[in-house]
Amino acid sequence: MFRKLRRVLCAVAAALVLPLAGVHTADAADAPGAGYWHTSGRQILDAAGQPVRIAGINWFGFETGNHVVHGLWSRDYKSMIDQMRSLGYNTIRLPYSDETLKSGTVPNSIDFSGGKNADLQGLDSLQVMDRIVAYAGQDGLKVILDRHRPDSAGQSALWYTSSVPESTWIADLKALAARYRGQDTVIGIDLHNEPHDPACWGCGDTTVDWRLAAERAGNAVLSVNPDLLVFVEGVQTYNGVSGWWGGNLMGVAQYPVRLNVANRVVYSAHDYATSVAQQPWFSDPSFPANMPGIWDKYWGYLFKQNIAPVWVGEFGTTLASTTDQKWLAALVSYLRPTSTYGADSISWTFWSWNPNSGDTGGILKDDWQTVDTVKDGYLASIKAPLFPGTGGGSGGGSGGGGGSTASCSAAYSVSSDWGGGFNAEVKVTNTGAKAISSWKVTWTWSGSQQVTSMWNASYTQSGATVTAVNAAHNGSVPPGSSVSFGFGGAPGGGGAPSVSCTAA
């Protein structure tokens, strides 16, 4: 079934938003994610052979007529990356079009007032991409470059069009691979977004066989940067069985992608809910219990049979319908909770960070600052440990330091209160001289308040006393840095109690 194109709303927002505080990982020698990555069976391994899990977010815009990530009309790019990290996302999938690489392509809709985005002034689109990659690396986020479109006009079924031939596609992939050679923040390239009919897999016709095209492009990328991962999406239809654009990897079992450098292929699937388009499985009487079988058939078998790593490069929904809510809960469970399986899990990047994806919305709300805590909360169990940064970033701290006492403080603030309920946030700050690996926050309400949901932490409540402990992805906090968690409660009107924090 064809998936409708996302409606991108590019109206420029005028709100002035203050940068948010970021966090950085400790400089622990054994922190997962360092260096370039490779594959082994179904796992992605870092340079030291430690398994890692991509748990990230899509931030689109370079592929549109703005020629730059969206939201910079409202905020500084560094504050956005800091906020991604504070929420526990460890990777950015960065869509672009081949127009981005054309000489003289310049970004538009960037606000420079009040000192925002000051270091982006006068740069072309690729130079802005350089700054985003560099700052993401400082913050400890990895980047996957995604060839999303041949030009800003829209997505294409095949990897080439009449105006952007295969030769241009491959030349541009090689140019990006060479540009970021030696910068292990960029771990790989997603060769082409959502191939769909008439694209085939394994049919042998070089004009439409996506598997053969992926081999040509993947080998070209590795010829100039052999350390990169090559992310290969599926097609729409295989042997008469259709699914989401880019979401059908059934053909890999018979026709795997063969590259000249071993252990570099990660297969990528896309999966969506009814806010994007209807599919027959949503109306099955057994829904959502039928969904694991659907995912097994299209792409999950690659992971379960230890054939190759799987990365769900896009999935998203407005969450407006009960069906979509059940779908997202089922998919999150299928991807495997980090607390149970660690990095032996399916990787992912959620669509999207941007609120202006018309058929899914985003993690941010329309003001480009407020977090959709319900949507983000669905993802809490599959977020994964953060990666070591390259230094600098928003906090400038590097971890380490002298002293041996782990200590922390916590600040409780109510973000909204409507009488019947409320939302609150707690900011945890490492006040000691060395990195902490875990934290616990406790408070006691004076009234009858009860926690109804919590994200980026887990909790227990006994009477009026609540104890919250870090999630797997945000327990490590360097000296002077902070992480946050949030929750909903009821009833409202309770004010802010005093809180205590202990660290280890």
XYZ file of C-alpha atoms in Angstrom:
504
model
C 0.000 0.000 0.000
C 1.301 3.414 -0.857
C 2.094 5.613 2.090
C 1.075 9.186 1.621
C 3.775 11.820 1.655
C 4.242 13.620 4.904
C 2.845 17.078 4.882
C 5.631 19.362 5.994
C 4.466 22.603 7.486
C 7.201 25.144 7.057
C 5.624 28.244 8.559
C 8.198 30.224 10.448
C 7.552 30.467 14.168
C 8.410 33.664 15.957
C 8.691 32.444 19.538
C 11.921 33.192 21.355
C 13.123 30.125 23.194
C 15.930 29.980 25.690
C 18.547 27.222 25.327
C 18.105 24.209 27.547
C 20.838 22.695 29.664
C 22.538 19.628 28.194
C 24.327 16.688 29.731
C 27.434 14.716 28.885
C 28.494 11.181 29.548
C 31.341 10.291 31.831
C 34.732 9.680 30.301
C 34.689 6.054 31.344
C 37.068 3.853 29.394
C 34.416 1.184 29.072
C 31.546 3.459 28.003
C 29.795 1.826 25.032
C 29.724 3.491 21.649
C 33.266 4.778 21.206
C 34.847 4.820 17.763
C 33.434 3.381 14.569
C 30.975 0.517 14.647
C 30.591 -2.834 12.896
C 28.149 -5.727 12.956
C 28.240 -9.295 14.196
C 25.154 -11.384 13.604
C 22.191 -9.357 14.812
C 24.220 -6.968 16.944
C 25.954 -3.667 16.290
C 29.305 -3.472 18.083
C 31.492 -0.475 18.874
C 35.222 -0.246 18.190
C 35.952 -2.221 21.371
C 33.489 -4.962 20.485
C 30.831 -3.829 22.956
C 27.206 -4.083 21.782
C 25.387 -0.788 21.273
C 21.773 0.138 20.676
C 20.709 3.040 18.474
C 17.855 4.772 20.308
C 17.350 8.016 18.495
C 15.274 10.598 16.734
C 14.736 11.947 13.206
C 15.375 15.670 12.787
C 14.352 16.638 9.284
C 14.696 19.769 7.161
C 17.866 19.523 5.069
C 15.827 17.616 2.475
C 13.267 20.429 2.141
C 13.393 23.835 0.481
C 14.775 25.254 3.740
C 18.001 23.268 3.163
C 18.560 23.034 6.913
C 17.049 21.257 9.908
C 13.738 22.769 10.892
C 13.073 24.729 14.050
C 16.080 27.017 13.828
C 13.559 29.749 13.106
C 12.698 29.409 16.813
C 15.719 28.062 18.642
C 19.470 27.694 18.746
C 20.581 24.382 17.264
C 22.744 23.593 20.277
C 19.801 23.875 22.657
C 17.873 21.392 20.503
C 20.680 18.827 20.543
C 21.117 19.331 24.298
C 17.411 18.701 24.773
C 17.506 15.527 22.675
C 20.279 14.232 24.860
C 18.560 15.240 28.089
C 15.573 13.144 26.999
C 17.811 10.120 26.439
C 18.069 9.996 22.637
C 21.555 8.873 21.625
C 21.445 9.191 17.816
C 20.137 11.665 15.223
C 18.968 10.494 11.808
C 19.574 13.493 9.594
C 17.626 13.494 6.295
C 19.067 15.399 3.333
C 18.524 15.721 -0.405
C 21.116 15.821 -3.171
C 20.320 19.535 -3.478
C 22.027 19.989 -0.123
C 25.336 19.049 -1.707
C 25.085 21.428 -4.651
C 27.545 24.296 -4.610
C 25.927 27.486 -3.385
C 22.995 25.841 -1.563
C 22.309 28.048 1.427
C 19.905 27.553 4.325
C 16.961 29.836 5.009
C 14.594 30.444 7.945
C 17.340 30.594 10.578
C 16.812 33.104 13.388
C 20.001 34.840 14.495
C 18.348 37.270 16.912
C 19.427 37.348 20.534
C 22.603 35.458 19.727
C 20.818 32.320 18.516
C 22.682 30.206 15.948
C 25.417 32.839 15.846
C 28.080 30.491 14.522
C 25.888 29.486 11.555
C 25.801 32.947 9.984
C 27.248 33.052 6.494
C 27.528 29.269 6.150
C 26.168 27.171 3.313
C 24.003 24.118 4.010
C 26.837 21.619 4.147
C 28.804 23.834 6.500
C 25.763 24.018 8.784
C 25.564 20.230 8.655
C 29.218 20.169 9.718
C 28.396 22.281 12.788
C 25.445 20.081 13.731
C 27.529 16.923 13.390
C 30.355 18.439 15.423
C 28.105 19.581 18.264
C 26.201 16.286 18.308
C 29.554 14.526 18.711
C 30.532 16.812 21.576
C 27.243 15.967 23.246
C 27.806 12.239 22.717
C 25.165 11.705 20.042
C 25.895 9.700 16.915
C 24.592 10.770 13.497
C 23.192 8.711 10.618
C 22.990 10.624 7.344
C 19.822 9.777 5.409
C 19.572 10.354 1.672
C 15.896 11.170 1.954
C 15.107 12.679 -1.447
C 16.865 13.388 -4.728
C 15.669 16.996 -4.487
C 13.436 19.081 -2.267
C 10.352 18.451 -4.429
C 9.519 15.140 -2.785
C 10.397 11.506 -2.213
C 11.117 9.201 -5.133
C 10.204 5.547 -5.615
C 13.621 4.699 -7.060
C 17.038 5.894 -6.045
C 17.334 7.969 -9.211
C 15.156 10.318 -11.248
C 15.461 11.960 -14.663
C 17.081 14.996 -13.044
C 19.190 13.118 -10.467
C 20.706 10.050 -12.157
C 22.317 7.147 -10.333
C 25.750 8.595 -11.043
C 24.877 11.749 -9.096
C 23.396 9.734 -6.240
C 26.567 7.653 -5.885
C 28.902 10.622 -6.324
C 27.065 12.515 -3.575
C 27.133 9.515 -1.233
C 30.880 9.223 -1.758
C 31.345 12.939 -1.202
C 29.585 12.789 2.178
C 31.433 9.623 3.183
C 34.725 11.349 2.384
C 33.686 14.609 4.056
C 33.164 12.918 7.406
C 36.003 10.391 7.141
C 37.753 10.258 10.487
C 34.781 11.763 12.356
C 33.218 8.795 14.093
C 30.201 10.864 15.132
C 28.852 9.918 11.689
C 28.484 6.150 12.027
C 26.852 5.472 8.679
C 24.642 6.450 5.766
C 21.075 5.382 4.986
C 21.436 4.980 1.210
C 17.919 5.949 0.091
C 14.686 6.630 1.914
C 11.660 4.376 1.356
C 12.173 2.651 -1.994
C 8.764 1.596 -3.282
C 6.984 0.247 -6.361
C 8.324 -0.289 -8.984
C 11.456 -0.956 -6.908
C 12.027 -4.686 -6.488
C 14.359 -6.844 -4.387
C 16.312 -9.572 -6.134
C 14.511 -9.399 -9.489
C 17.778 -8.851 -11.344
C 16.670 -5.850 -13.417
C 19.353 -3.269 -12.664
C 16.967 -0.390 -13.399
C 14.625 -1.326 -10.523
C 16.421 -3.907 -8.342
C 17.055 -1.996 -5.136
C 19.209 -4.747 -3.649
C 21.686 -4.492 -6.535
C 21.630 -0.680 -6.392
C 22.331 -0.803 -2.642
C 25.357 -2.996 -3.333
C 26.701 -0.550 -5.911
C 26.167 2.426 -3.634
C 27.325 0.677 -0.467
C 30.575 -0.407 -2.076
C 31.108 3.122 -3.388
C 30.666 4.542 0.130
C 33.037 1.990 1.645
C 35.629 2.621 -1.053
C 36.237 6.081 0.431
C 35.278 5.444 4.068
C 35.448 1.723 4.945
C 34.587 2.343 8.604
C 30.981 3.381 7.972
C 27.880 1.294 8.477
C 25.689 0.978 5.388
C 21.992 1.181 6.231
C 19.754 -0.463 3.617
C 15.991 -0.036 3.705
C 13.481 -2.496 2.313
C 11.082 -2.074 -0.588
C 7.293 -1.980 -0.761
C 6.485 -5.263 -2.507
C 8.223 -8.642 -2.613
C 6.736 -11.688 -4.356
C 3.350 -9.965 -4.472
C 3.295 -9.133 -0.745
C 3.101 -5.391 -0.091
C 3.705 -3.295 3.001
C 4.998 0.106 3.997
C 7.332 1.971 1.684
C 10.826 0.808 2.634
C 9.351 -1.610 5.161
C 9.494 -4.927 3.289
C 12.743 -6.837 3.849
C 11.359 -10.290 3.045
C 13.750 -10.621 0.099
C 16.882 -10.461 2.243
C 16.513 -14.135 3.204
C 17.221 -15.192 -0.389
C 19.029 -12.101 -1.649
C 21.208 -10.501 1.057
C 23.163 -7.331 0.342
C 26.784 -8.276 -0.407
C 29.454 -5.653 0.215
C 33.213 -5.686 -0.285
C 33.816 -4.860 3.387
C 32.401 -7.434 5.787
C 30.178 -6.629 8.774
C 28.892 -3.272 7.584
C 25.234 -3.894 6.612
C 22.363 -2.872 8.870
C 18.890 -3.444 7.421
C 16.347 -0.715 8.015
C 12.567 -0.969 8.141
C 9.913 1.729 8.426
C 6.621 1.104 10.184
C 3.672 3.395 10.780
C 0.194 3.636 12.249
C -3.203 4.665 10.919
C -2.445 8.392 11.179
C -0.166 7.807 8.146
C -2.268 5.252 6.240
C -4.492 2.230 6.739
C -3.131 -1.287 6.394
C -5.132 -4.534 6.480
C -3.583 -5.708 9.746
C -5.115 -2.811 11.672
C -8.619 -4.169 11.005
C -7.747 -7.774 11.828
C -9.989 -8.987 14.695
C -6.896 -10.131 16.585
C -5.195 -6.691 16.480
C -2.844 -5.843 18.188
C -1.916 -9.453 19.026
C -1.346 -10.058 15.305
C 1.361 -7.420 15.000
C 4.417 -9.433 16.146
C 3.678 -11.935 13.393
C 3.434 -9.123 10.836
C 6.761 -7.649 11.928
C 8.366 -11.110 11.982
C 7.350 -11.626 8.361
C 8.496 -8.293 6.960
C 11.727 -7.637 8.879
C 11.857 -9.026 12.410
C 13.038 -12.454 11.252
C 16.418 -10.920 10.377
C 16.985 -10.150 14.045
C 15.367 -13.286 15.469
C 17.351 -15.582 13.174
C 20.613 -13.722 13.903
C 21.039 -12.806 10.234
C 21.802 -9.112 10.639
C 21.023 -6.079 12.808
C 17.697 -4.346 12.242
C 17.133 -0.639 12.703
C 13.594 0.747 12.521
C 14.666 4.032 10.978
C 11.195 5.571 11.107
C 8.044 4.927 13.096
C 5.571 7.464 14.387
C 1.977 8.473 14.977
C -0.151 11.327 16.226
C -1.509 8.922 18.880
C -4.950 10.379 18.143
C -6.702 7.000 17.863
C -6.902 4.028 20.186
C -5.624 1.865 17.346
C -2.483 3.963 17.065
C -1.911 3.871 20.806
C -2.158 0.074 20.824
C 0.122 -0.133 17.791
C 2.851 1.954 19.414
C 2.687 0.028 22.687
C 2.934 -3.266 20.786
C 5.851 -2.072 18.656
C 7.797 -0.782 21.649
C 7.368 -4.181 23.323
C 8.482 -5.948 20.137
C 11.653 -3.837 19.931
C 12.605 -5.246 23.387
C 13.049 -3.205 26.585
C 16.631 -2.197 27.287
C 16.322 -3.045 30.986
C 15.724 -6.707 30.088
C 17.780 -7.248 26.951
C 20.374 -4.465 26.970
C 21.841 -3.792 23.538
C 20.708 -7.207 22.271
C 17.682 -5.400 20.922
C 16.340 -3.817 17.757
C 17.655 -0.306 17.111
C 15.407 2.628 16.232
C 15.001 6.321 15.469
C 11.562 7.778 16.073
C 9.821 9.987 13.503
C 10.162 12.720 14.444
C 11.713 15.411 16.617
C 9.878 17.980 14.497
C 6.279 18.878 15.350
C 5.647 19.846 11.705
C 5.306 16.349 10.318
C 1.672 16.551 9.308
C 0.638 12.918 9.725
C 2.654 12.057 12.838
C 3.536 15.203 14.773
C 6.697 15.016 16.834
C 8.321 14.712 20.228
C 8.250 18.508 20.382
C 4.970 20.382 20.376
C 4.209 23.260 18.034
C 6.191 25.794 20.076
C 9.345 23.812 19.227
C 10.245 23.593 22.910
C 7.591 21.769 24.962
C 7.966 17.989 25.008
C 4.996 15.756 24.212
C 5.538 13.769 27.385
C 2.916 11.162 26.504
C 4.584 10.317 23.197
C 8.070 10.461 24.690
C 6.874 8.315 27.576
C 5.937 5.458 25.251
C 9.615 5.243 24.261
C 11.083 5.259 27.774
C 11.606 1.496 28.035
C 13.540 1.264 24.759
C 15.857 4.208 25.283
C 19.445 3.103 25.691
C 22.712 4.219 27.291
C 24.220 7.426 25.992
C 27.563 7.482 24.222
C 30.828 9.175 25.217
C 31.139 12.698 23.845
C 34.119 14.275 22.161
C 34.288 17.054 24.777
C 33.026 20.625 24.733
C 29.314 20.815 24.013
C 26.995 22.787 26.203
C 28.474 21.937 29.553
C 32.153 21.774 28.734
C 32.640 19.202 31.493
C 34.590 16.079 30.786
C 33.737 13.878 33.715
C 36.505 12.580 35.921
C 37.778 15.036 38.472
C 39.111 14.473 41.932
C 37.432 13.351 45.091
C 35.588 10.145 45.850
C 32.183 11.211 47.192
C 29.221 10.886 44.857
C 26.590 13.527 45.461
C 23.628 15.086 43.704
C 20.839 17.606 44.154
C 17.305 17.636 42.773
C 14.930 20.465 41.886
C 11.183 19.835 41.616
C 9.000 22.121 39.489
C 5.329 21.947 38.467
C 4.939 22.617 34.738
C 1.123 22.563 34.649
C -1.716 22.121 37.113
C -5.395 21.909 36.145
C -6.883 21.006 39.506
C -7.750 17.424 38.712
C -4.133 16.641 37.898
C -0.707 18.076 37.197
C 2.599 17.518 35.399
C 5.967 18.078 37.066
C 9.657 17.810 36.251
C 12.600 16.982 38.477
C 16.105 18.068 37.465
C 18.943 16.000 38.929
C 22.385 17.654 39.081
C 25.703 16.000 39.891
C 27.134 18.235 42.642
C 30.193 16.082 43.305
C 33.683 15.985 41.827
C 33.336 12.674 40.017
C 30.845 11.130 37.626
C 27.913 9.291 39.145
C 26.532 6.057 37.694
C 23.104 6.100 39.325
C 20.793 8.349 41.327
C 17.663 8.206 43.472
C 15.276 11.037 44.304
C 12.741 10.958 47.147
C 9.959 13.294 48.243
C 6.843 13.231 50.395
C 3.663 15.075 49.459
C 1.617 16.783 52.138
C -1.635 15.825 50.408
C -3.167 12.807 48.688
C -1.265 13.075 45.408
C -0.460 9.915 43.478
C 1.904 9.440 40.535
C -0.103 8.402 37.466
C 2.792 8.066 35.002
C 6.521 8.742 34.906
C 9.049 9.051 32.087
C 12.873 8.851 32.091
C 12.793 7.273 35.552
C 11.018 4.455 37.401
C 9.244 4.884 40.721
C 7.648 3.350 43.751
C 5.105 5.077 45.988
C 4.304 4.207 49.558
C 1.610 6.429 51.020
C 2.650 9.997 50.259
C 6.347 9.138 49.735
C 7.679 8.675 46.207
C 11.073 7.243 45.287
C 12.278 7.691 41.702
C 15.414 6.018 40.309
C 17.207 6.648 37.052
C 16.394 4.855 33.810
C 19.064 2.801 32.029
C 19.923 5.672 29.705
C 20.370 8.547 32.168
C 22.033 7.177 35.283
C 25.503 8.367 34.277
C 25.957 12.092 34.982
C 29.327 13.901 34.881
C 30.226 16.541 37.487
C 28.206 19.718 37.082
C 25.846 18.198 34.518
C 22.133 17.481 34.841
C 19.442 15.125 33.640
C 15.686 15.397 34.055
C 12.676 13.169 34.464
C 8.993 14.015 34.454
C 5.713 12.621 35.679
C 2.005 13.141 35.849
C 0.038 13.060 39.083
C -3.381 13.639 40.607
C -5.035 15.528 42.126
C -3.486 18.931 41.499
C -2.915 21.733 43.936
C -0.130 20.040 45.849
C 2.653 22.519 45.226
C 6.305 21.538 45.181
C 7.575 19.402 48.074
C 11.171 19.320 49.244
C 13.213 16.580 47.582
C 16.363 14.644 48.460
C 18.867 13.066 46.101
C 21.372 10.269 46.656
C 23.967 9.137 44.144
C 26.359 6.255 43.566
